[in-house]
Coordinates of C-alpha atoms (C1' of nucleotides) in Angstrom, one line a residue:
Chain A
X1 CA 6.7 -35.5 -8.9
X2 CA 2.9 -34.8 -8.8
X3 CA 2.0 -31.2 -8.1
X4 CA -0.3 -32.1 -5.2
X5 CA 2.3 -34.2 -3.4
X6 CA 4.7 -31.3 -3.8
X7 CA 2.3 -28.7 -2.6
X8 CA 1.7 -30.7 0.6
X9 CA 5.3 -31.6 1.0
X10 CA 5.3 -30.5 4.6
X11 CA 2.7 -33.1 5.5
X12 CA 4.8 -36.1 4.8
X13 CA 8.5 -35.3 4.9
X14 CA 10.0 -38.3 3.0
X15 CA 12.2 -40.7 4.9
X16 CA 16.0 -40.7 4.3
X17 CA 16.9 -42.8 1.3
X18 CA 20.0 -44.2 -0.3
X19 CA 21.9 -42.2 -2.8
X20 CA 23.5 -38.8 -2.9
X21 CA 21.8 -36.3 -0.5
X22 CA 20.2 -33.3 -2.2
X23 CA 22.0 -30.0 -1.8
X24 CA 18.7 -28.1 -2.2
X25 CA 15.2 -28.3 -0.9
X26 CA 12.0 -27.6 -2.7
X27 CA 11.5 -24.6 -0.4
X28 CA 14.8 -23.1 -1.4
X29 CA 13.9 -23.3 -5.0
X30 CA 10.5 -21.8 -4.4
X31 CA 11.9 -19.0 -2.2
X32 CA 14.5 -18.2 -4.9
X33 CA 11.7 -18.0 -7.5
X34 CA 9.7 -15.7 -5.3
X35 CA 12.6 -13.4 -4.6
X36 CA 13.4 -13.3 -8.3
X37 CA 9.8 -12.5 -9.2
X38 CA 9.7 -9.8 -6.5
X39 CA 12.8 -8.2 -7.8
X40 CA 12.7 -8.4 -11.5
X41 CA 9.0 -9.1 -12.2
X42 CA 7.2 -12.1 -13.5
X43 CA 8.3 -11.6 -17.1
X44 CA 12.0 -11.9 -16.2
X45 CA 11.8 -15.0 -14.1
X46 CA 13.8 -17.7 -15.9
X47 CA 14.9 -21.0 -14.6
X48 CA 18.4 -20.1 -15.5
X49 CA 18.3 -17.0 -13.3
X50 CA 16.8 -18.9 -10.5
X51 CA 19.5 -21.5 -10.7
X52 CA 22.2 -18.9 -10.9
X53 CA 20.7 -17.3 -7.9
X54 CA 21.0 -20.6 -6.0
X55 CA 24.6 -21.2 -7.3
X56 CA 23.5 -24.3 -9.1
X57 CA 23.2 -25.7 -12.7
X58 CA 19.9 -25.1 -14.5
X59 CA 19.0 -28.7 -14.8
X60 CA 19.4 -29.2 -11.1
X61 CA 16.1 -27.5 -10.6
X62 CA 14.4 -30.3 -12.5
X63 CA 15.4 -32.6 -9.7
X64 CA 13.1 -30.7 -7.3
X65 CA 10.4 -29.4 -9.6
X66 CA 8.7 -30.8 -12.7
X67 CA 8.8 -27.7 -14.8
X68 CA 8.4 -24.0 -14.8
X69 CA 4.6 -24.0 -14.6
X70 CA 4.8 -26.2 -11.5
X71 CA 7.3 -23.9 -9.9
X72 CA 5.0 -21.0 -10.4
X73 CA 2.1 -22.9 -8.8
X74 CA 4.3 -23.6 -5.8
X75 CA 5.3 -20.0 -5.6
X76 CA 1.7 -18.9 -5.6
X77 CA 0.7 -21.3 -2.9
X78 CA 3.7 -20.3 -0.8
X79 CA 2.8 -16.6 -0.9
X80 CA -0.7 -17.4 0.2
X81 CA 0.6 -19.6 3.0
X82 CA 2.8 -16.7 4.2
X83 CA -0.1 -14.3 4.5
X84 CA -0.5 -12.8 8.0
X85 CA -4.0 -13.1 9.4
X86 CA -5.7 -11.2 12.1
X87 CA -9.0 -12.9 13.1
X88 CA -12.0 -11.7 11.1
X89 CA -14.3 -9.6 13.1
X90 CA -17.3 -7.3 12.8
X91 CA -20.2 -7.5 10.3
X92 CA -19.9 -9.5 7.1
X93 CA -19.2 -6.1 5.4
X94 CA -16.3 -5.4 7.7
X95 CA -15.0 -8.9 7.3
X96 CA -15.2 -8.8 3.5
X97 CA -13.5 -5.5 3.6
X98 CA -10.8 -7.0 5.7
X99 CA -10.4 -9.8 3.2
X100 CA -10.0 -7.3 0.4
X101 CA -7.4 -5.4 2.3
X102 CA -5.4 -8.5 3.0
X103 CA -5.4 -9.4 -0.6
X104 CA -4.4 -5.9 -1.7
X105 CA -1.5 -6.1 0.7
X106 CA -0.5 -9.5 -0.7
X107 CA -0.6 -8.2 -4.2
X108 CA 1.3 -5.1 -3.3
X109 CA 4.0 -7.2 -1.6
X110 CA 4.2 -9.5 -4.7
X111 CA 2.9 -7.6 -7.7
X112 CA 3.7 -10.4 -10.0
X113 CA 0.9 -12.4 -8.4
X114 CA -1.6 -10.2 -10.2
X115 CA -0.1 -11.4 -13.5
X116 CA 0.2 -15.1 -12.9
X117 CA -2.2 -17.2 -14.9
X118 CA -2.9 -20.4 -13.2
X119 CA -5.0 -22.5 -15.6
X120 CA -6.1 -24.9 -13.0
X121 CA -6.7 -24.0 -9.3
X122 CA -3.7 -24.6 -7.1
X123 CA -5.0 -27.0 -4.5
X124 CA -2.2 -26.5 -1.9
X125 CA -2.3 -25.7 1.8
X126 CA -1.9 -22.0 1.3
X127 CA -4.6 -21.6 -1.3
X128 CA -7.0 -23.9 0.6
X129 CA -6.4 -22.2 3.9
X130 CA -6.9 -18.8 2.3
X131 CA -10.1 -20.0 0.7
X132 CA -11.4 -21.4 3.9
X133 CA -10.7 -18.2 5.8
X134 CA -12.2 -16.0 3.2
X135 CA -15.4 -18.0 2.9
X136 CA -15.8 -17.2 6.6
X137 CA -16.5 -13.7 5.5
X138 CA -19.3 -14.4 3.1
X139 CA -20.7 -17.3 5.2
X140 CA -23.3 -15.1 7.0
X141 CA -24.8 -13.9 3.7
X142 CA -28.1 -15.5 2.7
X143 CA -26.7 -17.0 -0.5
X144 CA -26.4 -20.5 -1.9
X145 CA -23.0 -22.1 -1.8
X146 CA -22.1 -21.4 -5.4
X147 CA -23.2 -17.8 -4.9
X148 CA -20.9 -17.5 -1.9
X149 CA -18.1 -18.7 -4.0
X150 CA -19.0 -16.3 -6.7
X151 CA -19.4 -13.4 -4.4
X152 CA -15.9 -14.0 -3.0
X153 CA -14.5 -14.4 -6.5
X154 CA -16.0 -11.1 -7.4
X155 CA -14.3 -9.3 -4.6
X156 CA -11.0 -11.0 -5.3
X157 CA -11.1 -10.3 -9.1
X158 CA -11.8 -6.7 -8.2
X159 CA -8.9 -6.5 -5.8
X160 CA -6.6 -8.0 -8.5
X161 CA -7.5 -5.4 -11.1
X162 CA -7.2 -2.7 -8.4
X163 CA -3.7 -3.9 -7.6
X164 CA -2.7 -3.7 -11.2
X165 CA -3.9 -0.2 -11.5
X166 CA -2.0 0.8 -8.4
X167 CA 1.1 -0.9 -9.7
X168 CA 0.8 1.1 -12.9
X169 CA 0.3 4.3 -11.1
X170 CA 3.4 3.5 -9.0
X171 CA 5.4 2.8 -12.2
X172 CA 7.0 6.2 -12.6
X173 CA 10.3 4.5 -12.5
X174 CA 9.5 2.8 -15.8
X175 CA 12.0 3.1 -18.7
X176 CA 9.7 5.7 -20.1
X177 CA 7.5 8.0 -18.1
X178 CA 3.9 8.5 -19.2
X179 CA 4.8 12.2 -19.9
X180 CA 7.5 11.2 -22.4
X181 CA 5.2 8.7 -24.0
X182 CA 2.4 11.3 -24.3
X183 CA 4.9 13.8 -25.8
X184 CA 5.9 11.2 -28.4
X185 CA 2.6 9.7 -29.3
X186 CA -0.1 12.0 -28.0
X187 CA 0.8 14.8 -30.4
X188 CA -0.4 12.8 -33.3
X189 CA -3.6 11.9 -31.5
X190 CA -4.5 15.5 -30.9
X191 CA -4.3 16.2 -34.6
X192 CA -7.1 13.8 -35.4
X193 CA -10.1 15.7 -34.1
X194 CA -10.5 13.3 -31.2
X195 CA -12.4 15.7 -29.0
X196 CA -15.1 16.3 -31.5
X197 CA -15.5 12.7 -32.5
X198 CA -15.3 11.2 -29.0
X199 CA -16.5 13.9 -26.7
X200 CA -17.4 11.7 -23.8
X201 CA -14.3 9.7 -24.0
X202 CA -12.1 12.8 -24.1
X203 CA -13.8 14.4 -21.2
X204 CA -14.0 11.4 -18.9
X205 CA -10.8 9.9 -20.1
X206 CA -8.8 13.0 -19.3
X207 CA -10.3 13.3 -15.8
X208 CA -10.0 9.7 -15.1
X209 CA -6.4 9.5 -16.4
X210 CA -5.3 12.4 -14.3
X211 CA -7.0 10.9 -11.2
X212 CA -5.7 7.4 -11.7
X213 CA -2.2 8.8 -12.1
X214 CA -2.1 10.2 -8.7
X215 CA -1.6 7.2 -6.5
X216 CA -3.8 8.7 -3.8
X217 CA -6.7 8.8 -6.3
X218 CA -6.0 5.3 -7.4
X219 CA -6.6 4.3 -3.8
X220 CA -9.8 6.2 -3.6
X221 CA -10.9 4.6 -6.8
X222 CA -10.3 1.3 -5.1
X223 CA -12.4 2.3 -2.2
X224 CA -15.2 3.4 -4.4
X225 CA -15.2 0.1 -6.4
X226 CA -15.1 -2.0 -3.2
X227 CA -18.0 0.1 -1.8
X228 CA -20.0 -0.6 -4.9
X229 CA -19.4 -4.3 -4.6
X230 CA -20.3 -4.5 -1.0
X231 CA -23.4 -2.5 -1.5
X232 CA -24.4 -4.8 -4.3
X233 CA -23.9 -7.8 -2.0
X234 CA -26.0 -6.4 0.8
X235 CA -29.0 -8.6 1.3
X236 CA -31.1 -5.9 2.9
X237 CA -32.4 -4.6 -0.4
X238 CA -36.1 -5.6 -0.6
X239 CA -37.5 -7.4 -3.6
X240 CA -34.4 -9.1 -4.6
X241 CA -32.4 -11.9 -3.2
X242 CA -29.2 -12.9 -5.1
X243 CA -29.5 -16.4 -6.3
X244 CA -27.5 -18.7 -8.5
X245 CA -27.2 -22.3 -9.5
X246 CA -29.7 -25.0 -10.3
Chain B
X1 CA 6.4 3.6 -37.2
X2 CA 4.7 5.1 -34.2
X3 CA 1.9 3.0 -32.7
X4 CA -0.6 5.9 -32.8
X5 CA 0.0 6.6 -36.5
X6 CA -0.4 2.9 -37.2
X7 CA -3.6 2.6 -35.2
X8 CA -5.1 5.4 -37.1
X9 CA -3.8 4.2 -40.4
X10 CA -7.2 4.5 -42.1
X11 CA -7.3 8.2 -41.4
X12 CA -4.5 9.1 -43.7
X13 CA -3.7 6.5 -46.3
X14 CA -0.2 7.4 -47.3
X15 CA 0.3 8.5 -50.9
X16 CA 2.0 6.2 -53.4
X17 CA 5.7 6.4 -53.2
X18 CA 8.6 5.3 -55.3
X19 CA 10.2 1.9 -54.6
X20 CA 9.1 -1.6 -54.5
X21 CA 5.4 -1.9 -53.8
X22 CA 4.5 -3.8 -50.6
X23 CA 3.0 -7.2 -51.0
X24 CA 1.3 -7.0 -47.6
X25 CA -0.8 -4.5 -45.8
X26 CA -0.8 -3.8 -42.1
X27 CA -4.4 -5.1 -42.0
X28 CA -3.3 -8.4 -43.5
X29 CA -0.7 -8.8 -40.9
X30 CA -3.1 -7.9 -38.1
X31 CA -5.8 -10.2 -39.4
X32 CA -3.4 -13.0 -39.7
X33 CA -2.4 -12.4 -36.1
X34 CA -6.0 -12.4 -35.0
X35 CA -6.7 -15.6 -36.8
X36 CA -3.7 -17.3 -35.4
X37 CA -4.7 -16.2 -31.8
X38 CA -8.2 -17.4 -32.4
X39 CA -7.1 -20.8 -33.6
X40 CA -4.1 -21.6 -31.4
X41 CA -4.4 -19.3 -28.4
X42 CA -2.4 -16.3 -27.4
X43 CA 0.4 -18.3 -26.0
X44 CA 1.2 -19.9 -29.3
X45 CA 1.1 -16.8 -31.5
X46 CA 4.6 -16.3 -32.8
X47 CA 5.8 -14.0 -35.5
X48 CA 7.2 -17.0 -37.3
X49 CA 3.8 -18.6 -37.5
X50 CA 2.1 -15.4 -38.5
X51 CA 4.6 -15.0 -41.3
X52 CA 4.3 -18.6 -42.4
X53 CA 0.5 -18.1 -42.4
X54 CA 1.0 -15.2 -44.8
X55 CA 3.5 -17.0 -47.0
X56 CA 6.3 -14.6 -46.2
X57 CA 9.6 -14.4 -44.4
X58 CA 9.6 -13.6 -40.7
X59 CA 11.5 -10.3 -41.1
X60 CA 9.0 -9.1 -43.6
X61 CA 6.6 -8.5 -40.8
X62 CA 9.0 -5.9 -39.4
X63 CA 8.4 -3.8 -42.4
X64 CA 4.8 -3.3 -41.4
X65 CA 4.9 -3.5 -37.6
X66 CA 7.5 -2.4 -35.1
X67 CA 7.5 -5.5 -33.0
X68 CA 5.3 -8.1 -31.4
X69 CA 3.9 -6.0 -28.7
X70 CA 2.8 -3.4 -31.2
X71 CA 1.2 -6.1 -33.3
X72 CA -0.8 -7.2 -30.3
X73 CA -1.9 -3.7 -29.7
X74 CA -3.1 -3.5 -33.2
X75 CA -4.9 -6.8 -32.9
X76 CA -6.7 -5.7 -29.8
X77 CA -7.9 -2.4 -31.4
X78 CA -9.0 -4.2 -34.5
X79 CA -11.2 -6.6 -32.5
X80 CA -12.8 -3.7 -30.8
X81 CA -13.4 -1.9 -34.0
X82 CA -15.1 -5.0 -35.4
X83 CA -17.7 -5.2 -32.6
X84 CA -21.2 -5.0 -33.8
X85 CA -23.4 -2.5 -32.0
X86 CA -27.1 -2.1 -31.6
X87 CA -28.0 1.3 -30.2
X88 CA -28.1 1.4 -26.4
X89 CA -31.6 1.7 -25.1
X90 CA -33.5 1.5 -21.8
X91 CA -32.5 2.5 -18.3
X92 CA -28.9 2.9 -17.4
X93 CA -29.2 -0.6 -15.9
X94 CA -30.4 -2.1 -19.2
X95 CA -27.7 -0.3 -21.1
X96 CA -24.9 -1.3 -18.8
X97 CA -26.2 -4.9 -19.0
X98 CA -26.1 -4.6 -22.8
X99 CA -22.5 -3.3 -22.6
X100 CA -21.6 -6.3 -20.4
X101 CA -23.2 -8.7 -22.9
X102 CA -21.4 -7.2 -25.9
X103 CA -18.1 -7.5 -24.1
X104 CA -18.8 -11.1 -23.1
X105 CA -19.6 -11.8 -26.8
X106 CA -16.3 -10.2 -27.8
X107 CA -14.3 -12.2 -25.3
X108 CA -16.1 -15.4 -26.4
X109 CA -15.3 -14.8 -30.0
X110 CA -11.7 -14.0 -29.2
X111 CA -10.8 -15.7 -25.9
X112 CA -7.2 -14.6 -26.0
X113 CA -8.4 -11.0 -25.5
X114 CA -9.0 -11.9 -21.9
X115 CA -5.3 -12.8 -21.5
X116 CA -3.7 -9.9 -23.3
X117 CA -1.8 -7.6 -21.0
X118 CA -1.5 -4.1 -22.5
X119 CA 0.7 -2.1 -20.3
X120 CA -0.4 1.2 -21.7
X121 CA -3.9 1.9 -23.0
X122 CA -4.3 1.3 -26.7
X123 CA -5.5 4.7 -28.0
X124 CA -6.8 3.5 -31.4
X125 CA -10.1 4.1 -33.1
X126 CA -11.6 0.8 -31.9
X127 CA -10.7 1.3 -28.3
X128 CA -11.7 4.9 -28.3
X129 CA -15.0 4.3 -30.1
X130 CA -15.8 1.4 -27.7
X131 CA -15.0 3.6 -24.7
X132 CA -17.1 6.4 -26.0
X133 CA -20.1 4.1 -26.5
X134 CA -19.8 2.5 -23.2
X135 CA -19.5 5.7 -21.3
X136 CA -22.9 6.5 -22.7
X137 CA -24.2 3.7 -20.5
X138 CA -22.9 5.2 -17.3
X139 CA -23.4 8.8 -18.2
X140 CA -26.9 9.1 -16.6
X141 CA -25.5 8.0 -13.2
X142 CA -24.9 10.7 -10.6
X143 CA -21.2 10.2 -10.5
X144 CA -18.1 12.3 -11.0
X145 CA -16.2 11.7 -14.2
X146 CA -13.5 9.6 -12.6
X147 CA -16.2 7.5 -10.9
X148 CA -17.9 6.9 -14.2
X149 CA -14.7 5.6 -15.6
X150 CA -14.2 3.5 -12.5
X151 CA -17.7 2.1 -12.6
X152 CA -17.3 1.1 -16.2
X153 CA -13.9 -0.4 -15.5
X154 CA -15.5 -2.4 -12.7
X155 CA -18.0 -3.9 -15.1
X156 CA -15.5 -4.7 -17.7
X157 CA -13.1 -6.3 -15.3
X158 CA -15.9 -8.4 -14.1
X159 CA -16.8 -9.5 -17.6
X160 CA -13.2 -10.3 -18.3
X161 CA -12.9 -12.7 -15.4
X162 CA -16.3 -14.1 -16.2
X163 CA -15.1 -14.8 -19.7
X164 CA -12.1 -16.6 -18.4
X165 CA -14.2 -18.8 -16.2
X166 CA -16.5 -19.6 -19.0
X167 CA -13.5 -20.5 -21.2
X168 CA -12.2 -22.8 -18.5
X169 CA -15.5 -24.5 -18.2
X170 CA -15.7 -24.9 -21.9
X171 CA -12.2 -26.5 -22.0
X172 CA -13.3 -30.1 -22.1
X173 CA -11.3 -30.4 -25.3
X174 CA -8.1 -29.7 -23.5
X175 CA -5.3 -32.2 -23.6
X176 CA -6.4 -33.5 -20.3
X177 CA -10.0 -33.4 -19.0
X178 CA -10.6 -32.2 -15.5
X179 CA -11.8 -35.7 -14.7
X180 CA -8.4 -37.2 -15.7
X181 CA -6.6 -34.6 -13.7
X182 CA -8.7 -35.3 -10.7
X183 CA -8.1 -39.0 -11.0
X184 CA -4.4 -38.4 -11.1
X185 CA -4.0 -35.7 -8.5
X186 CA -7.2 -35.6 -6.5
X187 CA -6.7 -39.0 -4.9
X188 CA -3.7 -37.7 -2.9
X189 CA -5.7 -34.7 -1.8
X190 CA -8.5 -36.9 -0.3
X191 CA -5.9 -38.7 1.8
X192 CA -4.9 -35.6 3.7
X193 CA -8.0 -35.1 5.8
X194 CA -9.0 -32.0 3.8
X195 CA -12.6 -32.2 4.7
X196 CA -12.0 -31.9 8.4
X197 CA -9.3 -29.2 8.2
X198 CA -11.1 -27.1 5.7
X199 CA -14.8 -27.7 6.1
X200 CA -16.1 -24.6 4.5
X201 CA -13.7 -24.8 1.6
X202 CA -14.6 -28.4 1.0
X203 CA -18.4 -27.8 1.1
X204 CA -18.5 -24.6 -0.9
X205 CA -15.7 -25.6 -3.2
X206 CA -17.4 -28.8 -4.2
X207 CA -20.7 -27.1 -4.9
X208 CA -19.1 -24.2 -6.7
X209 CA -16.9 -26.5 -8.7
X210 CA -19.8 -28.7 -9.8
X211 CA -21.8 -25.6 -10.7
X212 CA -19.1 -23.9 -12.6
X213 CA -18.5 -27.0 -14.5
X214 CA -21.9 -27.0 -16.0
X215 CA -21.7 -24.3 -18.6
X216 CA -25.3 -23.3 -17.9
X217 CA -24.4 -22.6 -14.3
X218 CA -21.3 -20.7 -15.2
X219 CA -23.6 -18.4 -17.1
X220 CA -26.0 -18.0 -14.2
X221 CA -23.0 -17.2 -12.0
X222 CA -22.2 -14.5 -14.5
X223 CA -25.7 -13.2 -14.3
X224 CA -25.5 -13.2 -10.5
X225 CA -22.2 -11.3 -10.4
X226 CA -23.4 -8.7 -12.8
X227 CA -26.6 -8.2 -10.8
X228 CA -24.5 -7.6 -7.7
X229 CA -22.5 -5.0 -9.6
X230 CA -25.5 -3.2 -10.9
X231 CA -27.2 -3.2 -7.6
X232 CA -24.2 -1.7 -6.1
X233 CA -24.1 1.0 -8.7
X234 CA -27.7 1.9 -8.3
X235 CA -28.0 5.4 -6.9
X236 CA -31.5 5.0 -5.4
X237 CA -30.2 3.5 -2.2
X238 CA -30.7 6.1 0.5
X239 CA -28.0 7.4 2.7
X240 CA -25.1 6.7 0.3
X241 CA -24.0 8.3 -2.9
X242 CA -21.0 6.8 -4.6
X243 CA -18.2 9.3 -4.8
X244 CA -14.6 9.3 -5.8
X245 CA -11.7 11.6 -6.6
X246 CA -10.6 14.9 -5.2
Chain C
dT1 C1' 34.4 -53.5 -1.4
dT2 C1' 30.7 -53.6 -4.4
dA3 C1' 26.1 -52.7 -6.1
dT4 C1' 22.4 -49.8 -6.0
dT5 C1' 20.0 -45.7 -6.1
dG6 C1' 19.5 -41.3 -6.1
dT7 C1' 21.3 -36.2 -7.3
dC8 C1' 23.9 -32.9 -10.0
dC9 C1' 24.5 -30.8 -14.4
dG10 C1' 27.1 -30.1 -19.3
dT11 C1' 25.5 -30.6 -23.7
dA12 C1' 22.1 -30.1 -27.1
dC13 C1' 17.8 -29.0 -29.4
dA14 C1' 13.9 -26.5 -30.9
dC15 C1' 11.9 -22.3 -30.5
dC16 C1' 11.5 -17.5 -29.6
dG17 C1' 12.0 -12.0 -30.8
dT18 C1' 14.7 -9.2 -33.5
dA19 C1' 19.3 -6.5 -35.5
dC20 C1' 21.8 -6.3 -39.7
dG21 C1' 22.7 -5.9 -44.4
dG22 C1' 22.4 -7.4 -49.0
dA23 C1' 19.2 -8.7 -52.9
dA24 C1' 15.2 -7.5 -55.5
dA25 C1' 11.7 -4.5 -57.4
dG26 C1' 9.4 -0.5 -58.9
dA27 C1' 9.3 4.8 -60.1
dG28 C1' 11.4 9.1 -62.1
dG29 C1' 14.7 11.5 -64.7
dT30 C1' 17.6 11.5 -68.6
Chain D
dA1 C1' 16.4 2.0 -72.6
dC2 C1' 19.1 3.0 -69.0
dC3 C1' 20.7 4.6 -64.6
dT4 C1' 19.6 6.1 -59.9
dC5 C1' 17.0 6.4 -55.9
dT6 C1' 13.9 4.6 -52.7
dT7 C1' 11.6 1.1 -50.5
dT8 C1' 10.5 -3.6 -49.4
dC9 C1' 11.7 -8.4 -48.8
dC10 C1' 14.1 -11.8 -46.2
dG11 C1' 18.5 -15.1 -45.2
dT12 C1' 21.5 -15.2 -41.6
dA13 C1' 22.8 -14.7 -37.0
dC14 C1' 22.7 -13.7 -31.9
dG15 C1' 21.2 -14.1 -27.4
dG16 C1' 17.5 -15.6 -24.9
dT17 C1' 14.0 -19.3 -23.4
dG18 C1' 12.2 -24.3 -21.5
dT19 C1' 13.6 -28.8 -21.2
dA20 C1' 15.2 -34.0 -22.9
dC21 C1' 19.1 -36.9 -22.4
dG22 C1' 22.8 -39.3 -20.3
dG23 C1' 27.1 -39.4 -18.0
dA24 C1' 29.6 -38.2 -13.6
dC25 C1' 29.3 -38.4 -9.0
dA26 C1' 28.0 -39.3 -4.1
dA27 C1' 26.0 -41.9 -0.4
dT28 C1' 23.8 -45.7 1.5
dA29 C1' 22.9 -51.1 1.9
dA30 C1' 24.8 -55.4 1.3

DNA sequence: TTATTGTCCGTACACCGTACGGAAAGAGGT
DNA sequence: ACCTCTTTCCGTACGGTGTACGGACAATAA
């Protein structure tokens, strides 16, 4: 089945047909995939596990979904469809900040979303609706259309990397704590005269590493970065007007 | 072998030992990995292929490298070590722009680098040297150390996503051109009343899509985004001074 | 009832990363 | 020259992955 038709499956529920009736819906498969990814992480999502989770043979999934990549696309769009929106309000700055917050919440609820690589855009109702809403935040800015898209993409890319950092900071429960790792590997590093040869890196890296490790500071780093972005987008600065495209 | 010791293998070339002499060096393995990734993409790098490329059995690799993840770390650090630097010059803005350029060049030469996920930082000579150099660009800014790190990370994350966009735009030679895809899937989309239900998304998306598709405009989008970032980092703006950390 | 049309899914294949252990090769001591 | 010790090479095997194929099965239409 074509990906687009599957993404918009709610638009045209297909009429009852002859033949054995399906025991599963596409939504059930997608939801199982999302649950699996939430629980075990993107890396450990396998069709076999999803099938087992549904009490069904592996190949049954292929009756509802073309392949694993398509399932991932559907999962991504579903998550975006499930986002909860309050109406955007305030200045463009407030609104863009709100958009960033929503995205950070999304990526906190489903950390694997920050690791999905969708080669082509997922043109489903969730993605399109999200895009529509978020464009509303940059619409007031005096930019060309491509620049609006780019500005939004800039914020979203930033939130994505922020979410990854926060996730890493939160990963004390990993199989090996950073302290253990440092004890094992860091000793060798210290013996190499790093501090003399890379003074800036040593000084800043240590401070930044310590700060990023505390989840609170990871959040403040996020706030800082977002502030930088929004300041840069502000049109009030004289003598320059962001511009892009032909 | 510990990853750190392997990353810094040039520091202490180990003395000749009894026993069969190795037919391969770590560098040979790393280089083969890089070539393989350059040619076929990150997704298709397998130890079997790397081994075949070297005319050697698969398990031979494990005599030089602990596992695939470690090999990837070594590849990443090697690429960073091989970057060509001209001395940084000019204002902090010029210098940070120069850093962004170098990184874009790096990611263009090795597109797979933009897709590598290194859980933990790779503390090798390439990475550390690159970090040291790039900190030199933000050093003049009136920021705390963690904020300097964050500012740099912001620029690098942006370049990374830019590189991905450029790569996608350049991917005409893919197994299916965007045009073919659109012909196959886009027709169904058009029949759903998208334009009325998502007016902003349709308008902006079309303009942005067209612009991003032309490689020239993808570059100008990059320039726009970078300008935004640098404007945001500029300390001259009155009434606000970027700040982060405790 | 029978034919038709769809779903379910066991089996199989190619590929992956990698644990194990024996074969092969070079160096040092005698 | 030989034996021994150390190290590297690598064939085999195991458990995992995505997915192609085709038969068993169920439900509707005739």
